């Protein structure tokens, strides 16, 4: 595959040479970059997948996945509606998908600060580097979009005839240009506005947003979109639609194949659809790309200038973590575990990437289940929901936060820094673990439950409070059992690629069933409000006892990593 | 230059230095300044380096060492002043200069999903080297560094020292006139340290110019035949180790602390002891 792309590039050599590119160097850079892409574990969708399969994915599987995705998007084309609707929808989804993938998957490749030290000291001119970057992105995009667009290309042939196919391919190219242009704009604006460190953070929030978006679309959109309502909608009657680039590109199809619904505005759109992407691409290559490289250079050299800012901040600000730590974990070793967990989880990008999406998954799941109830429209569904006791389900679902945090908290790509735990005279590592567990509760689980709790009270009323307390106590037990049996490790102390043993999966299911059983009992007795209040007492005691014994864990209970 | 206590030694020393300076300088730095925001990192630096010299470039953290190196290697294109290397102007013709320089960076950045052979092949090709020469040389270099068993292993499993050996090989693969080494011994074992020290001397004898940047005073003392000490963006000492000894103190370490304003390091240690 790579060879084909490389041969194609060599095919362009005479042209490139004229513009001052060293074609031999270009070839070598591209060859190495493509080789490295192949060997690098794919980061797309990493937030949703567990860290387990860290090995590079099979390109055929990736392509198949894209074809499948393309089929789904392609279905939109069959919507028999007013002018432009079907194609506008298709191109919007397509553009969003490409843009998001570019941002989430390719950023690390684009902003590789290693290039600064490896390529820049060598006699390679700027144009060659810029060209190599453009080709690298293009090849990456081609590989991504070809399987994605293929089903759409076939489908359009069925809908508008074989002649529509070449036009459609042209439209796809235009929309891809637009996506690249927009992503570049986003990058450049961000790079101008924020510091490099912030920039990487913002990109990772994009990635989190992307995984939530995919997850949400998958579960909710089929239930929310009403195709019938869409059919009677004339997109051109909305002025905001005039500013959507996919509309312009979609107009091209109407221009050539649906002369019946032509108007002056369609003509205008058609012209915009062709010129804007091309002008945009030219703008990227000529104006933005050079600035882009210069900003990149800043990223790797800016460490000097950014230092003084952080100093002033930490001294003056009241430290919330310290204050809470003093109350919750007064014992010194435990306090250390508490604070290190709180601080590292808040500052480690990879941890956030894996954990934050699950905050959004819970409401999405819940809405999905709520929507599945009978009832024709949204208001009757809501009424059903209010009469049901399904909030109990919602609170128990929050324990997902605990397990997600717990299963990621021990892992870090910088796990070697954890040597300190082993080098210091710590007799009971359980104290660190307890501090870690408390930090998980205080900074992740409880605040989340609090927010969900407010939501529950606003929908179901105050009688839900005792259920919530009980459910939280049960979930805490569940969390601690999981922590005891499933995750044995100090905070951020193990490599990410580590696999989980098979035995653990069985134990984790057993724990889950056990807690699920208790949750079901809870559901059965929840009619009797006092019974719930009474049940809180023994569970509180169990919790207290477990906390007490949890910190007694010795080094033998903690699995050390074998080098 | 400060007044010498013992003029004869000083004169001898200057003569020795002159012997190596009989050519015109290969690197000429004039009024080099660099700002990061309002912070001035380099302050009108003036420096001549002659062919065949091993220049020890030392200074405390944040003195501007790395910035000088990054400007010399073309990593930082915007600076004030003039940098001439072998007659080429850095501002006008950075590519010509980059061809002459071999650079071993401090932070060990490397494409570690590649194997050493793949990496050297890539780097060599960027210098437009012939395939046959390149392969033979890459293999010889890596073997000489003791990596013959790992020629085709991916470097992500390599130790820091092994990666450093690959970086050293990559820095000299195109037989450059000038070699810029930024803390080149980090992570290397004692045998490799001896090897690299010997290598530096041999390269200098062959007429290569070596710009050696380090914090390890004892090695700079032995390896360098001229020492530049910078502090706060300016040169505060410039000469052979012998001449610096005459003027200041008996070890490079002491000279260093004296000139960078940390003579009271005894007091600092005292303060640390008193902290208990």
mmCIF file of N, CA, C and O in Angstrom, chain A residues 77 87 91 152-172 249 252-254 256-258:
data_model
loop_
_atom_site.group_PDB
_atom_site.id
_atom_site.type_symbol
_atom_site.label_atom_id
_atom_site.label_comp_id
_atom_site.label_asym_id
_atom_site.label_seq_id
_atom_site.Cartn_x
_atom_site.Cartn_y
_atom_site.Cartn_z
ATOM 1 N N UNK A 77 -28.051 8.987 1.944
ATOM 2 C CA UNK A 77 -28.252 9.433 0.569
ATOM 3 C C UNK A 77 -29.610 9.020 0.019
ATOM 4 O O UNK A 77 -30.143 9.631 -0.898
ATOM 5 N N UNK A 87 -27.843 14.918 0.300
ATOM 6 C CA UNK A 87 -26.400 15.097 0.132
ATOM 7 C C UNK A 87 -25.808 16.020 1.195
ATOM 8 O O UNK A 87 -24.687 15.808 1.652
ATOM 9 N N UNK A 91 -22.696 14.854 3.392
ATOM 10 C CA UNK A 91 -21.411 15.569 3.420
ATOM 11 C C UNK A 91 -21.111 16.154 4.793
ATOM 12 O O UNK A 91 -19.953 16.269 5.187
ATOM 13 N N UNK A 152 -20.632 5.091 -0.437
ATOM 14 C CA UNK A 152 -21.378 6.255 -0.922
ATOM 15 C C UNK A 152 -21.272 6.381 -2.431
ATOM 16 O O UNK A 152 -22.252 6.674 -3.111
ATOM 17 N N UNK A 153 -20.068 6.130 -2.958
ATOM 18 C CA UNK A 153 -19.848 6.250 -4.398
ATOM 19 C C UNK A 153 -20.722 5.243 -5.146
ATOM 20 O O UNK A 153 -21.358 5.562 -6.153
ATOM 21 N N UNK A 154 -20.762 4.008 -4.615
ATOM 22 C CA UNK A 154 -21.577 2.976 -5.247
ATOM 23 C C UNK A 154 -23.055 3.370 -5.170
ATOM 24 O O UNK A 154 -23.800 3.288 -6.146
ATOM 25 N N UNK A 155 -23.456 3.836 -3.992
ATOM 26 C CA UNK A 155 -24.873 4.139 -3.786
ATOM 27 C C UNK A 155 -25.345 5.263 -4.699
ATOM 28 O O UNK A 155 -26.447 5.218 -5.240
ATOM 29 N N UNK A 156 -24.486 6.287 -4.855
ATOM 30 C CA UNK A 156 -24.905 7.422 -5.671
ATOM 31 C C UNK A 156 -25.102 6.966 -7.117
ATOM 32 O O UNK A 156 -25.958 7.478 -7.831
ATOM 33 N N UNK A 157 -24.309 5.963 -7.534
ATOM 34 C CA UNK A 157 -24.474 5.395 -8.865
ATOM 35 C C UNK A 157 -25.867 4.829 -9.045
ATOM 36 O O UNK A 157 -26.486 4.971 -10.111
ATOM 37 N N UNK A 158 -26.390 4.192 -8.011
ATOM 38 C CA UNK A 158 -27.737 3.635 -8.079
ATOM 39 C C UNK A 158 -28.793 4.731 -8.074
ATOM 40 O O UNK A 158 -29.818 4.629 -8.732
ATOM 41 N N UNK A 159 -28.508 5.790 -7.311
ATOM 42 C CA UNK A 159 -29.542 6.815 -7.146
ATOM 43 C C UNK A 159 -29.624 7.726 -8.368
ATOM 44 O O UNK A 159 -30.694 7.914 -8.947
ATOM 45 N N UNK A 160 -28.470 8.296 -8.747
ATOM 46 C CA UNK A 160 -28.500 9.301 -9.802
ATOM 47 C C UNK A 160 -27.872 8.834 -11.111
ATOM 48 O O UNK A 160 -27.618 9.637 -11.992
ATOM 49 N N UNK A 161 -27.576 7.548 -11.206
ATOM 50 C CA UNK A 161 -27.000 7.063 -12.452
ATOM 51 C C UNK A 161 -25.485 7.101 -12.431
ATOM 52 O O UNK A 161 -24.867 7.801 -11.618
ATOM 53 N N UNK A 162 -24.916 6.359 -13.362
ATOM 54 C CA UNK A 162 -23.474 6.155 -13.382
ATOM 55 C C UNK A 162 -22.722 7.474 -13.584
ATOM 56 O O UNK A 162 -21.610 7.658 -13.111
ATOM 57 N N UNK A 163 -23.343 8.419 -14.267
ATOM 58 C CA UNK A 163 -22.664 9.692 -14.532
ATOM 59 C C UNK A 163 -22.446 10.499 -13.262
ATOM 60 O O UNK A 163 -21.565 11.351 -13.197
ATOM 61 N N UNK A 164 -23.264 10.226 -12.250
ATOM 62 C CA UNK A 164 -23.131 10.988 -11.009
ATOM 63 C C UNK A 164 -21.871 10.589 -10.244
ATOM 64 O O UNK A 164 -21.409 11.327 -9.380
ATOM 65 N N UNK A 165 -21.328 9.392 -10.580
ATOM 66 C CA UNK A 165 -20.189 8.885 -9.814
ATOM 67 C C UNK A 165 -18.956 9.793 -9.902
ATOM 68 O O UNK A 165 -18.422 10.202 -8.877
ATOM 69 N N UNK A 166 -18.512 10.142 -11.133
ATOM 70 C CA UNK A 166 -17.328 11.027 -11.176
ATOM 71 C C UNK A 166 -17.572 12.359 -10.482
ATOM 72 O O UNK A 166 -16.689 12.864 -9.778
ATOM 73 N N UNK A 167 -18.754 12.907 -10.639
ATOM 74 C CA UNK A 167 -19.063 14.158 -9.965
ATOM 75 C C UNK A 167 -18.978 13.979 -8.454
ATOM 76 O O UNK A 167 -18.419 14.813 -7.740
ATOM 77 N N UNK A 168 -19.523 12.841 -8.008
ATOM 78 C CA UNK A 168 -19.536 12.576 -6.572
ATOM 79 C C UNK A 168 -18.113 12.485 -6.018
ATOM 80 O O UNK A 168 -17.812 13.007 -4.950
ATOM 81 N N UNK A 169 -17.257 11.832 -6.795
ATOM 82 C CA UNK A 169 -15.858 11.744 -6.362
ATOM 83 C C UNK A 169 -15.253 13.138 -6.245
ATOM 84 O O UNK A 169 -14.555 13.464 -5.287
ATOM 85 N N UNK A 170 -15.576 13.973 -7.230
ATOM 86 C CA UNK A 170 -15.123 15.356 -7.175
ATOM 87 C C UNK A 170 -15.649 16.064 -5.942
ATOM 88 O O UNK A 170 -14.912 16.758 -5.239
ATOM 89 N N UNK A 171 -16.930 15.837 -5.663
ATOM 90 C CA UNK A 171 -17.527 16.468 -4.481
ATOM 91 C C UNK A 171 -16.826 16.015 -3.215
ATOM 92 O O UNK A 171 -16.559 16.803 -2.304
ATOM 93 N N UNK A 172 -16.518 14.707 -3.163
ATOM 94 C CA UNK A 172 -15.829 14.167 -1.984
ATOM 95 C C UNK A 172 -14.478 14.834 -1.795
ATOM 96 O O UNK A 172 -14.095 15.193 -0.683
ATOM 97 N N UNK A 249 -21.439 22.238 -1.499
ATOM 98 C CA UNK A 249 -20.934 21.106 -2.263
ATOM 99 C C UNK A 249 -22.099 20.248 -2.757
ATOM 100 O O UNK A 249 -22.106 19.765 -3.893
ATOM 101 N N UNK A 252 -23.850 21.079 -6.074
ATOM 102 C CA UNK A 252 -23.267 20.648 -7.345
ATOM 103 C C UNK A 252 -24.074 19.512 -7.962
ATOM 104 O O UNK A 252 -24.270 19.447 -9.170
ATOM 105 N N UNK A 253 -24.540 18.611 -7.100
ATOM 106 C CA UNK A 253 -25.308 17.488 -7.593
ATOM 107 C C UNK A 253 -26.612 17.965 -8.229
ATOM 108 O O UNK A 253 -27.005 17.522 -9.313
ATOM 109 N N UNK A 254 -27.282 18.903 -7.565
ATOM 110 C CA UNK A 254 -28.520 19.440 -8.110
ATOM 111 C C UNK A 254 -28.275 20.137 -9.441
ATOM 112 O O UNK A 254 -29.063 20.027 -10.371
ATOM 113 N N UNK A 256 -26.232 19.435 -11.733
ATOM 114 C CA UNK A 256 -26.036 18.572 -12.898
ATOM 115 C C UNK A 256 -27.153 17.559 -13.093
ATOM 116 O O UNK A 256 -27.410 17.123 -14.195
ATOM 117 N N UNK A 257 -27.782 17.133 -12.007
ATOM 118 C CA UNK A 257 -28.690 16.004 -12.156
ATOM 119 C C UNK A 257 -30.145 16.298 -11.813
ATOM 120 O O UNK A 257 -31.000 15.488 -12.047
ATOM 121 N N UNK A 258 -30.399 17.414 -11.172
ATOM 122 C CA UNK A 258 -31.783 17.704 -10.838
ATOM 123 C C UNK A 258 -32.132 19.096 -11.317
ATOM 124 O O UNK A 258 -32.425 19.996 -10.535
#
